PDB file of C-alpha atoms and ligand atoms in Angstrom:
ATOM      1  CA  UNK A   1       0.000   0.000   0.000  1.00 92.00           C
ATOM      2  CA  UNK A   2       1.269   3.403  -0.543  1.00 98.00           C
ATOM      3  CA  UNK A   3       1.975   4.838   2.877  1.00 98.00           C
ATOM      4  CA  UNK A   4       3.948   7.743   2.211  1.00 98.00           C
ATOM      5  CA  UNK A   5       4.443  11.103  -0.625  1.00 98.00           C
ATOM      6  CA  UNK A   6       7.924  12.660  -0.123  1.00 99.00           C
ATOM      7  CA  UNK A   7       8.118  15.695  -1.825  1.00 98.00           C
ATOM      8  CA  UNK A   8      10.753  18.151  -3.104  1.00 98.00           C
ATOM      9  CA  UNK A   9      10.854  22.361  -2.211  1.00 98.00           C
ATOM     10  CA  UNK A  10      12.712  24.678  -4.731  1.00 98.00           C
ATOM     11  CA  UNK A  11      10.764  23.971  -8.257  1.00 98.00           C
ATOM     12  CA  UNK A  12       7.896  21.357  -7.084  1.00 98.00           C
ATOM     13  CA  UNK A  13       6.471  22.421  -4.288  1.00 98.00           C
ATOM     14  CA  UNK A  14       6.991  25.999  -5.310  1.00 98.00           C
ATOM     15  CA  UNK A  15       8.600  27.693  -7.947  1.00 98.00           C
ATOM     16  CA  UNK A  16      11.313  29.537  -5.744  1.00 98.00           C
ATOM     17  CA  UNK A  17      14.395  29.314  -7.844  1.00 98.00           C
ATOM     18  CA  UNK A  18      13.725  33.108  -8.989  1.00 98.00           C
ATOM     19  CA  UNK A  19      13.885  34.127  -5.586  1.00 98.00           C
ATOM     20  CA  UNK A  20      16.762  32.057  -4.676  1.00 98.00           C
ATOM     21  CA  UNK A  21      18.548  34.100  -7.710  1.00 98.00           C
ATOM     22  CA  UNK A  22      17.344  37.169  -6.825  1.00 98.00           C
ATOM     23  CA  UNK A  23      18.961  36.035  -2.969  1.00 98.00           C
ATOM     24  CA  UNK A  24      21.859  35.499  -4.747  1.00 98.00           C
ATOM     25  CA  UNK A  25      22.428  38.335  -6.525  1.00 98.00           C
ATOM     26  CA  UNK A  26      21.645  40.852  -3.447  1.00 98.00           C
ATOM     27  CA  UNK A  27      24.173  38.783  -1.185  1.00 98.00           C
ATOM     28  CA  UNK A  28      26.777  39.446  -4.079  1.00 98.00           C
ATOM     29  CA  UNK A  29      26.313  43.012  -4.803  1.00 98.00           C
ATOM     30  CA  UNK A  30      25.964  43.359  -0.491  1.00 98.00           C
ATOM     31  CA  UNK A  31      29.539  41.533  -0.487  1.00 95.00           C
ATOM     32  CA  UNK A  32      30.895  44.094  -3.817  1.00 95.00           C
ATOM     33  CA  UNK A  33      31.626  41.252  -5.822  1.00 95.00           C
ATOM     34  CA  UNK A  34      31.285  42.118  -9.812  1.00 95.00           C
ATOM     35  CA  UNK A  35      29.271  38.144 -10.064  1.00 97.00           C
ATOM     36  CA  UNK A  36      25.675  38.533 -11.370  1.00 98.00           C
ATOM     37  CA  UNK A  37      23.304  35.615 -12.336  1.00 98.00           C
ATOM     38  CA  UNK A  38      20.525  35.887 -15.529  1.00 98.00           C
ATOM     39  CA  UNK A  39      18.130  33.281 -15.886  1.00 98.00           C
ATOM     40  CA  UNK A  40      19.993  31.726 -18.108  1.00 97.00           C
ATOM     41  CA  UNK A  41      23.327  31.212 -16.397  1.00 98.00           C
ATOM     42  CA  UNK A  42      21.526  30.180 -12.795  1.00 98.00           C
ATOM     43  CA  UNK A  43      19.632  27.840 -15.352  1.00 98.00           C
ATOM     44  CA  UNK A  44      23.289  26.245 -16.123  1.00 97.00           C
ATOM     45  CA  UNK A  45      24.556  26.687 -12.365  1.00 98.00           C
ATOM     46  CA  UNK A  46      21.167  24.888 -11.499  1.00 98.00           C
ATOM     47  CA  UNK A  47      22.989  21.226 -12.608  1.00 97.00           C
ATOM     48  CA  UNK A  48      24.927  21.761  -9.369  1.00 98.00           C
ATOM     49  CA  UNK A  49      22.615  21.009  -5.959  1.00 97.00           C
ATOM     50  CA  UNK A  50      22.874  23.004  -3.311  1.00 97.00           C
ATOM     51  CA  UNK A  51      23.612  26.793  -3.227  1.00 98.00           C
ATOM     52  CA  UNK A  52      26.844  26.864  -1.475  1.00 96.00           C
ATOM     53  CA  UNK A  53      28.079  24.161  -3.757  1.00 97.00           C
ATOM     54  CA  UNK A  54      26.924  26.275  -6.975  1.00 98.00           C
ATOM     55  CA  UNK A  55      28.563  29.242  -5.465  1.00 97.00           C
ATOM     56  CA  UNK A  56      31.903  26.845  -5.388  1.00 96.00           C
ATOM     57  CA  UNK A  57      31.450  25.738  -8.787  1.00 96.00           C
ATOM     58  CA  UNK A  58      30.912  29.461 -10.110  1.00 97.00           C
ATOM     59  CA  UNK A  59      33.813  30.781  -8.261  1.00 96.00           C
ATOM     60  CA  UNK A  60      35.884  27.802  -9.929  1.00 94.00           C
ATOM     61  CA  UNK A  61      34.781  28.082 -13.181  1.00 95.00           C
ATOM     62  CA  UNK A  62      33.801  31.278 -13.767  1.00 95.00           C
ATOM     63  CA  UNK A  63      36.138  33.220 -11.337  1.00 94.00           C
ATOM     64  CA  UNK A  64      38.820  31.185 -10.291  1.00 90.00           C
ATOM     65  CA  UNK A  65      41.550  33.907  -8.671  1.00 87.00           C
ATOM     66  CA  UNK A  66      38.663  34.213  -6.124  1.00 82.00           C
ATOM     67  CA  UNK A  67      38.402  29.980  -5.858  1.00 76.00           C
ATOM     68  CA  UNK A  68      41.196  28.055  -4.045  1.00 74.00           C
ATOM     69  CA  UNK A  69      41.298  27.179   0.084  1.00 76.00           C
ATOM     70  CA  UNK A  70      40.831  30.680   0.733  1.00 87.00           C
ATOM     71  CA  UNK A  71      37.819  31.415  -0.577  1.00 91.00           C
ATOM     72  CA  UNK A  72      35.975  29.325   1.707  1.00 92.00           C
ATOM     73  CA  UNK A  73      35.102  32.095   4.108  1.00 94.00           C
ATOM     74  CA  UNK A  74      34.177  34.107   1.406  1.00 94.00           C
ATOM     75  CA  UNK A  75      31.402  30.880   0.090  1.00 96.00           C
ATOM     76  CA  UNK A  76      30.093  30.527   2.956  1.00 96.00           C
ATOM     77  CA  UNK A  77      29.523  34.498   3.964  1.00 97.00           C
ATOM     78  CA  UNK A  78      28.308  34.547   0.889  1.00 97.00           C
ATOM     79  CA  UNK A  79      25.759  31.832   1.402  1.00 98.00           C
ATOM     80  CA  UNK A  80      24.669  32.634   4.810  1.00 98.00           C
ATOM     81  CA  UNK A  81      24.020  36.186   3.416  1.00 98.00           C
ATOM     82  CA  UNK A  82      22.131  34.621   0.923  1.00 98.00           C
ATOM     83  CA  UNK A  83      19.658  32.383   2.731  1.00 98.00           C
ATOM     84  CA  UNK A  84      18.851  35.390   5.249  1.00 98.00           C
ATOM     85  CA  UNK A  85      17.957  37.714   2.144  1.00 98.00           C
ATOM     86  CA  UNK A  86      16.326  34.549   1.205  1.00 98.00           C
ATOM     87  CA  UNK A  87      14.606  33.996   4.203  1.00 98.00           C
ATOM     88  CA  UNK A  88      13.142  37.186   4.385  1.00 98.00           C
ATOM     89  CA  UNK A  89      12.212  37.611   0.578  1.00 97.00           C
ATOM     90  CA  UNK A  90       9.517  34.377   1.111  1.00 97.00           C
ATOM     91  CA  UNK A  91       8.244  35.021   4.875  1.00 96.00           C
ATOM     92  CA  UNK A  92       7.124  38.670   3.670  1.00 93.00           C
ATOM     93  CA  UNK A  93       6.241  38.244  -0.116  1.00 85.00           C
ATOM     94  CA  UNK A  94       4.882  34.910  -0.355  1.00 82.00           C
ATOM     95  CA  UNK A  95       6.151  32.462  -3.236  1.00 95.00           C
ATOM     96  CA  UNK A  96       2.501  30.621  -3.694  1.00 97.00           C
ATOM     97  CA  UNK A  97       2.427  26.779  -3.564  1.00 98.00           C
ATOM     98  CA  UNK A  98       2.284  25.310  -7.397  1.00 98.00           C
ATOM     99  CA  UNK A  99      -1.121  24.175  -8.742  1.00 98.00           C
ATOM    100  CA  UNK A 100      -2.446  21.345  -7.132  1.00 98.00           C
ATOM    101  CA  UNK A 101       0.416  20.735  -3.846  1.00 98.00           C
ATOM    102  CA  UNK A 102      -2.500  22.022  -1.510  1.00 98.00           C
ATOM    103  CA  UNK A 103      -5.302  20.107  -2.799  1.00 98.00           C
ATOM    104  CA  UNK A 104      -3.125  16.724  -3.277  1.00 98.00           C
ATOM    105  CA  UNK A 105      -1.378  17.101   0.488  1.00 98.00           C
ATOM    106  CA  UNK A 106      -4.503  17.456   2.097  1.00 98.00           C
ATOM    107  CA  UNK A 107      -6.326  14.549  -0.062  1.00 98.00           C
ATOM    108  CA  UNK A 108      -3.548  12.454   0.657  1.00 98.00           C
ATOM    109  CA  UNK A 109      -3.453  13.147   4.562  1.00 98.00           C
ATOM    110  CA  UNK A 110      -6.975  12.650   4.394  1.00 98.00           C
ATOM    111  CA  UNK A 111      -6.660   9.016   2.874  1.00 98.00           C
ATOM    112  CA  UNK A 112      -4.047   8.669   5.671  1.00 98.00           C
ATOM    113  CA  UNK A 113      -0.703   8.963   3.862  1.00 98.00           C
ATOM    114  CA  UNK A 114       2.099  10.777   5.508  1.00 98.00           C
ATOM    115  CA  UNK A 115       4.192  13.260   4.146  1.00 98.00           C
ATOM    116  CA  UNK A 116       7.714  14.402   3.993  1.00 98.00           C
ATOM    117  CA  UNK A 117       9.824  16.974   2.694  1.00 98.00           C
ATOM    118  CA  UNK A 118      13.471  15.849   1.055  1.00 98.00           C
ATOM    119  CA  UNK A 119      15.381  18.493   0.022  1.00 98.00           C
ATOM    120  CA  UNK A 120      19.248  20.251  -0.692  1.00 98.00           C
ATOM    121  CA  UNK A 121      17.806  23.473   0.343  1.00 98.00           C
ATOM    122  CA  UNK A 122      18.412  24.360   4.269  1.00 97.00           C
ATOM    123  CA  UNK A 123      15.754  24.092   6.881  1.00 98.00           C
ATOM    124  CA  UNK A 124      15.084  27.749   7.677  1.00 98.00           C
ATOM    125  CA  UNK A 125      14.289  28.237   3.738  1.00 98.00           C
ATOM    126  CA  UNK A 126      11.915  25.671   3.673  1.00 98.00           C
ATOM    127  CA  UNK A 127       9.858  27.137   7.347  1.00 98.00           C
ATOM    128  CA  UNK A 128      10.071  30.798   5.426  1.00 98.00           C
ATOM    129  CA  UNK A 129       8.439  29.561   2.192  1.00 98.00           C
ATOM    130  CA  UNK A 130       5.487  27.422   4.809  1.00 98.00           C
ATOM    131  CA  UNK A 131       5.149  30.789   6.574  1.00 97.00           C
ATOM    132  CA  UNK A 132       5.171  33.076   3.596  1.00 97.00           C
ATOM    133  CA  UNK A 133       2.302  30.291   1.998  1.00 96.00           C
ATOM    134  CA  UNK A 134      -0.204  31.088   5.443  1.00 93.00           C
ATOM    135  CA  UNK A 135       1.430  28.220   7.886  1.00 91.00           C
ATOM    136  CA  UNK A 136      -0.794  25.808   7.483  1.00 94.00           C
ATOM    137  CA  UNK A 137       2.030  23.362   6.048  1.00 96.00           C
ATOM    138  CA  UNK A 138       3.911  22.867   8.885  1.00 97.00           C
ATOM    139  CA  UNK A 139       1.203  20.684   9.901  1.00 97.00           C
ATOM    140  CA  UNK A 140       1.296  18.649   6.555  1.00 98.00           C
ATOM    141  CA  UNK A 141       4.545  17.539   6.716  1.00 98.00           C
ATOM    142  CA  UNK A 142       5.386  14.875   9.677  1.00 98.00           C
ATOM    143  CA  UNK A 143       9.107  15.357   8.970  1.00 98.00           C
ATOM    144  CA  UNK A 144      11.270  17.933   6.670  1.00 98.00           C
ATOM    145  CA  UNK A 145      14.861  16.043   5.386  1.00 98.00           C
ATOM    146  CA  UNK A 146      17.439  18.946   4.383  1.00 98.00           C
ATOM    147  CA  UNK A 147      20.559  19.953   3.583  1.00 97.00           C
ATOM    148  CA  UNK A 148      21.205  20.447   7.386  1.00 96.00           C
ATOM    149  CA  UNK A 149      20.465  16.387   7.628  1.00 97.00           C
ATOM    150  CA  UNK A 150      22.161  15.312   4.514  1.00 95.00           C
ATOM    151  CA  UNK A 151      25.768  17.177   3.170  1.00 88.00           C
ATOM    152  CA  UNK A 152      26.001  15.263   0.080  1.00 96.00           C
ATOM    153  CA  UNK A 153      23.236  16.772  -2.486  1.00 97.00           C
ATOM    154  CA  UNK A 154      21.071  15.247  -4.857  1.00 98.00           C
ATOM    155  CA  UNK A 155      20.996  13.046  -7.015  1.00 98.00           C
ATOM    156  CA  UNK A 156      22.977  11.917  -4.133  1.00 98.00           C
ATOM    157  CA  UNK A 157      20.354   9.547  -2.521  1.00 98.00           C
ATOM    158  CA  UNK A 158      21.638  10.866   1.240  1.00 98.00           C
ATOM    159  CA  UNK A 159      18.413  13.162   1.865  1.00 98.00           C
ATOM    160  CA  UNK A 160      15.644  10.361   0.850  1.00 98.00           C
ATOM    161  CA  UNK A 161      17.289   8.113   3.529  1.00 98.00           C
ATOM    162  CA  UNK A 162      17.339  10.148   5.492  1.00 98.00           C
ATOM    163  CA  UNK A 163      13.377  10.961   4.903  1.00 98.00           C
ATOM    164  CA  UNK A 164      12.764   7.219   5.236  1.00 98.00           C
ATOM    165  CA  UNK A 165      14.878   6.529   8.015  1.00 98.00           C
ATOM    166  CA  UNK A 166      12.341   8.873  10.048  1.00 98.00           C
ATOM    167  CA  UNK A 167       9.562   7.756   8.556  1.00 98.00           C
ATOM    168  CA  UNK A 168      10.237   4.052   9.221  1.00 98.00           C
ATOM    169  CA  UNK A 169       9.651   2.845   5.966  1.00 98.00           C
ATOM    170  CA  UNK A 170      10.953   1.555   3.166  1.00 98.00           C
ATOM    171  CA  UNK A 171      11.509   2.799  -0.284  1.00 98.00           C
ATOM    172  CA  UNK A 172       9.236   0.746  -1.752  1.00 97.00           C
ATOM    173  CA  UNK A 173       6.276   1.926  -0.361  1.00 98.00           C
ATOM    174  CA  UNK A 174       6.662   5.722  -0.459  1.00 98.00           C
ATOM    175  CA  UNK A 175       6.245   8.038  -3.678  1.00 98.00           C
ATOM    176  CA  UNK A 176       9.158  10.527  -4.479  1.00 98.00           C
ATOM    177  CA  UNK A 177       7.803  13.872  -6.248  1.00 99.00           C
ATOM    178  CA  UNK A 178      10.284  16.018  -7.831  1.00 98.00           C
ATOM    179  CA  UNK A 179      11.083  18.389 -10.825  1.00 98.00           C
ATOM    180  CA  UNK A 180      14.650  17.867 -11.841  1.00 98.00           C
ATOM    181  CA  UNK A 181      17.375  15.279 -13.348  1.00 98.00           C
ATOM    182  CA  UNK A 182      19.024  15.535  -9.954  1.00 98.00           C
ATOM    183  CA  UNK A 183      15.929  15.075  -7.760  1.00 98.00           C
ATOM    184  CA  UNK A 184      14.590  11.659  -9.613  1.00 98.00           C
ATOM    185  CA  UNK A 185      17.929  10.919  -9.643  1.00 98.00           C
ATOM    186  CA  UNK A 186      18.232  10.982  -5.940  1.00 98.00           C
ATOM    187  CA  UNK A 187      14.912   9.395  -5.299  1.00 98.00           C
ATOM    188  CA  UNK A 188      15.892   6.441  -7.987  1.00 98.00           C
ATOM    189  CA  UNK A 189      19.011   5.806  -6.106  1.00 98.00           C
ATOM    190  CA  UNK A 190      17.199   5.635  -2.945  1.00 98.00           C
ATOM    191  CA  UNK A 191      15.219   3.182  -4.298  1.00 98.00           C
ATOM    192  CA  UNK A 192      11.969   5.172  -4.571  1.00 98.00           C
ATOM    193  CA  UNK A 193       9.069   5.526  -7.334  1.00 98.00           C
ATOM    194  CA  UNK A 194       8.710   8.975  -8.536  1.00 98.00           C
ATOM    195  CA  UNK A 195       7.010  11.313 -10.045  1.00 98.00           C
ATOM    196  CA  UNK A 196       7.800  14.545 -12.346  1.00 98.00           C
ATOM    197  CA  UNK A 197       6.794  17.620 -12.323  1.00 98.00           C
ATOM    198  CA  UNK A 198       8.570  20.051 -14.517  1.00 96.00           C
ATOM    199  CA  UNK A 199       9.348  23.703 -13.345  1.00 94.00           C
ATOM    200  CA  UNK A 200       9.976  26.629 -14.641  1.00 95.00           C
ATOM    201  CA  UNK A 201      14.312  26.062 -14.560  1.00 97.00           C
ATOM    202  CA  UNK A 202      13.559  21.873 -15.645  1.00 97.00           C
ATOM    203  CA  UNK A 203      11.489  22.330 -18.758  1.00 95.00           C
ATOM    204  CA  UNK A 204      14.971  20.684 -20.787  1.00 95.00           C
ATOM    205  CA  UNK A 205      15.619  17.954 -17.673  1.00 97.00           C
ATOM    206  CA  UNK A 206      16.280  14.977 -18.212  1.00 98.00           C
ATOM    207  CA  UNK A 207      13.476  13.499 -16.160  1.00 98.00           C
ATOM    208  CA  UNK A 208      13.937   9.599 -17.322  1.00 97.00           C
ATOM    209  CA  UNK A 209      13.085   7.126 -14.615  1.00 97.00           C
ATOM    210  CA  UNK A 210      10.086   9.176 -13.811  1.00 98.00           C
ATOM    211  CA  UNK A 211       6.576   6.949 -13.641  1.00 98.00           C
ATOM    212  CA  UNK A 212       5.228   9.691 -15.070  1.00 98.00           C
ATOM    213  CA  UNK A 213       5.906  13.786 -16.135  1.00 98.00           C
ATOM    214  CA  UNK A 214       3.173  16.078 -16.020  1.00 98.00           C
ATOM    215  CA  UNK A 215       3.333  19.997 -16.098  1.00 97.00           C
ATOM    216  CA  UNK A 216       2.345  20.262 -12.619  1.00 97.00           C
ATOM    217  CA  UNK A 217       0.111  18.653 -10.278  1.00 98.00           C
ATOM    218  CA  UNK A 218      -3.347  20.748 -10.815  1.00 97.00           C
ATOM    219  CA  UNK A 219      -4.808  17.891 -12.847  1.00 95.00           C
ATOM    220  CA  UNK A 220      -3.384  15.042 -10.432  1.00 98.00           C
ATOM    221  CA  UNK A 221      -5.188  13.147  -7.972  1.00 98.00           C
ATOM    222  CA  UNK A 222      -4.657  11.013  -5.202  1.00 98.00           C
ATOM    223  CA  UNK A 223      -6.067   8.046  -7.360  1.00 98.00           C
ATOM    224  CA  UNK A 224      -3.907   8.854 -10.173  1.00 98.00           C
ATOM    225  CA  UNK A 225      -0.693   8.636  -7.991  1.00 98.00           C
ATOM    226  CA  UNK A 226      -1.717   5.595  -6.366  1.00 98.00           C
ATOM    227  CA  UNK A 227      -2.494   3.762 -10.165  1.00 98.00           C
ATOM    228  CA  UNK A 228       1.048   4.915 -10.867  1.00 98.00           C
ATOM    229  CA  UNK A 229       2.606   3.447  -7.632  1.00 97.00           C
ATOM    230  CA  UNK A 230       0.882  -0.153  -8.238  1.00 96.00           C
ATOM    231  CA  UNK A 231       2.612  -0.392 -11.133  1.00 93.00           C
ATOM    232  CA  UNK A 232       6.080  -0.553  -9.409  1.00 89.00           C
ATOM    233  CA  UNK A 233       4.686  -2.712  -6.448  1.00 75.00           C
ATOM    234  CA  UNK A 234       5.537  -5.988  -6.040  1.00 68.00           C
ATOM    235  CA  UNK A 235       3.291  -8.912  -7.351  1.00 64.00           C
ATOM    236  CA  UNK A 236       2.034 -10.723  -4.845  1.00 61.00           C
ATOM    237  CA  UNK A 237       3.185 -14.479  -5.622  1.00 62.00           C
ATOM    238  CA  UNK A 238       0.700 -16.821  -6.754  1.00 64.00           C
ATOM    239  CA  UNK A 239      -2.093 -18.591  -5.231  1.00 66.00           C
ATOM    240  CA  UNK A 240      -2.093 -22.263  -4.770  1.00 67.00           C
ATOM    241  CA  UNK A 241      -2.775 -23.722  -8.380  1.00 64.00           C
TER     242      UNK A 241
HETATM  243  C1  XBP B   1      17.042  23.059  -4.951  1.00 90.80           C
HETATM  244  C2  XBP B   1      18.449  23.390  -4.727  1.00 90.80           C
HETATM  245  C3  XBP B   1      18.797  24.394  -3.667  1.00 90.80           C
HETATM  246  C4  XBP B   1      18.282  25.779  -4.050  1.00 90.80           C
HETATM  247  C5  XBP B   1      19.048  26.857  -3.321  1.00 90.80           C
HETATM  248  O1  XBP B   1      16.676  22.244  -3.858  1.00 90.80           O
HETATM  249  O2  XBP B   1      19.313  22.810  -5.359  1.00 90.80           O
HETATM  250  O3  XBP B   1      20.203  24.421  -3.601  1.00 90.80           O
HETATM  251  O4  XBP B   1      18.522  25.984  -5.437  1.00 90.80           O
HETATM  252  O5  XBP B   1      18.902  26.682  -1.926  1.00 90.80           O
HETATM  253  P1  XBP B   1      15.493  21.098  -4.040  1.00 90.80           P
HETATM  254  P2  XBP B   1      20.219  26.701  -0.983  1.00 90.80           P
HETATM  255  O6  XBP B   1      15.040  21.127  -5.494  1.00 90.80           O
HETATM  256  O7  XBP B   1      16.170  19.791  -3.660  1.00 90.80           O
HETATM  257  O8  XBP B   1      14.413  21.515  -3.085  1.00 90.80           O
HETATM  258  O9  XBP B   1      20.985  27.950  -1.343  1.00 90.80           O
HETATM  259  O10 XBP B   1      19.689  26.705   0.426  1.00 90.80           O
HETATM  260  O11 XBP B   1      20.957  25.438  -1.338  1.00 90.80           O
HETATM  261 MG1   MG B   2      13.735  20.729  -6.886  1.00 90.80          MG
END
């Protein structure tokens, strides 16, 4: 039986990578550094989980006299900067849930399933975007896996073990939702089903693996999910001839 839907923050539970950007640009011209991100380049930086990580890879790429050992204080000023701008930006100007995340978490806690959050954002991003959406999430969610739980980022599998390990359950009978390559990458090496929904940075993902891809969850139900998730259960074996 399915028991469980483990979803995914930036890009499928809300479309927050613009104001992730926009968090990352403030922090840099706060900090006087000549680095500014377009859609298109955070698109590219956006193959790399994990903000301080994608800071790394910029400064490494894309800057490197400012990469080497000691510009590790300068990441992670950077990055707490960033997540406080962040922080703010969602509690006061509220990034709406996608179509559909409302209706299908409170149809599935009202069949019973439990949910779960698995992410490679931090913690106090995900509680800003649940109190800039009107609070009522924090009671959907029975346990929130993040970066602060799991170092290693998707499509390392680290954060949906981490969401089963609390949940007590196994793989098998939880449902992974997600919008990027990295995300059903992470659930699929956890051992997960999942489900694709593509945002507004994933449209070109490469979302293979995936029981199914829709544009978002608006015309999804509960019953839908669960025809998806038989598929991948296990047969039961015979009867007696
Ligand atoms: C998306 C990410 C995060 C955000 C930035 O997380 O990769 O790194 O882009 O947030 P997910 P941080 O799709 O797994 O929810 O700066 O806090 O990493
Ligand atoms: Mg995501």
């Amino acid at each position: 039986m399915l028991e469980a839907l483990i979803f995914d923050v930036d890009g499928t539970l809300a479309e927050t990578e613009e104001a992730h950007r926009a968090a990352f640009n403030q922090a840099f011209a706060e900090l006087d550094l000549p680095w500014r991100w377009d859609p298109p380049l955070y698109a590219r930086l956006l193959a790399v989980s994990g903000g301080r990580e994608r800071l790394r890879h910029y400064a490494e790429t894309c800057d490197p006299q400012r990469a080497g050992p000691d510009c590790a204080p300068l990441l992670a000023a950077l990055h707490r900067r960033k997540t406080e701008i962040y922080t703010a930006m969602v509690r006061d100007n509220a990034v709406p849930f996608r179509p559909g995340v409302v209706a299908l978490s409170l149809a599935a806690r009202a069949a019973g399933l439990r949910l779960a959050v698995a992410t490679t954002t931090s913690r106090a991003n995900v509680l800003a975007l649940f109190d800039g959406t009107g609070g009522d999430a924090h009671a959907w969610f029975e346990t929130l896996a993040c970066a602060d739980d799991a170092p290693r980022k998707k499509p390392d599998p680290a954060v949906y073990r981490v969401a089963l390990e609390r949940l007590g359950l196994p793989p098998r009978s939880c449902l992974a939702i997600e919008d990027s390559a990295n995300g059903v990458g992470a659930a699929l090496a956890a051992g997960l089903p999942v489900v694709a929904t593509r945002g507004a940075y994933t449209a070109n993902d490469d979302l293979s693996g995936a029981l199914a891809v829709f544009p978002d969850l608006a015309a999804v139900s509960l019953a839908d999910l669960q025809r998806l998730w038989r598929r991948t259960a296990p047969h039961p074996p015979p009867g007696p001839p």
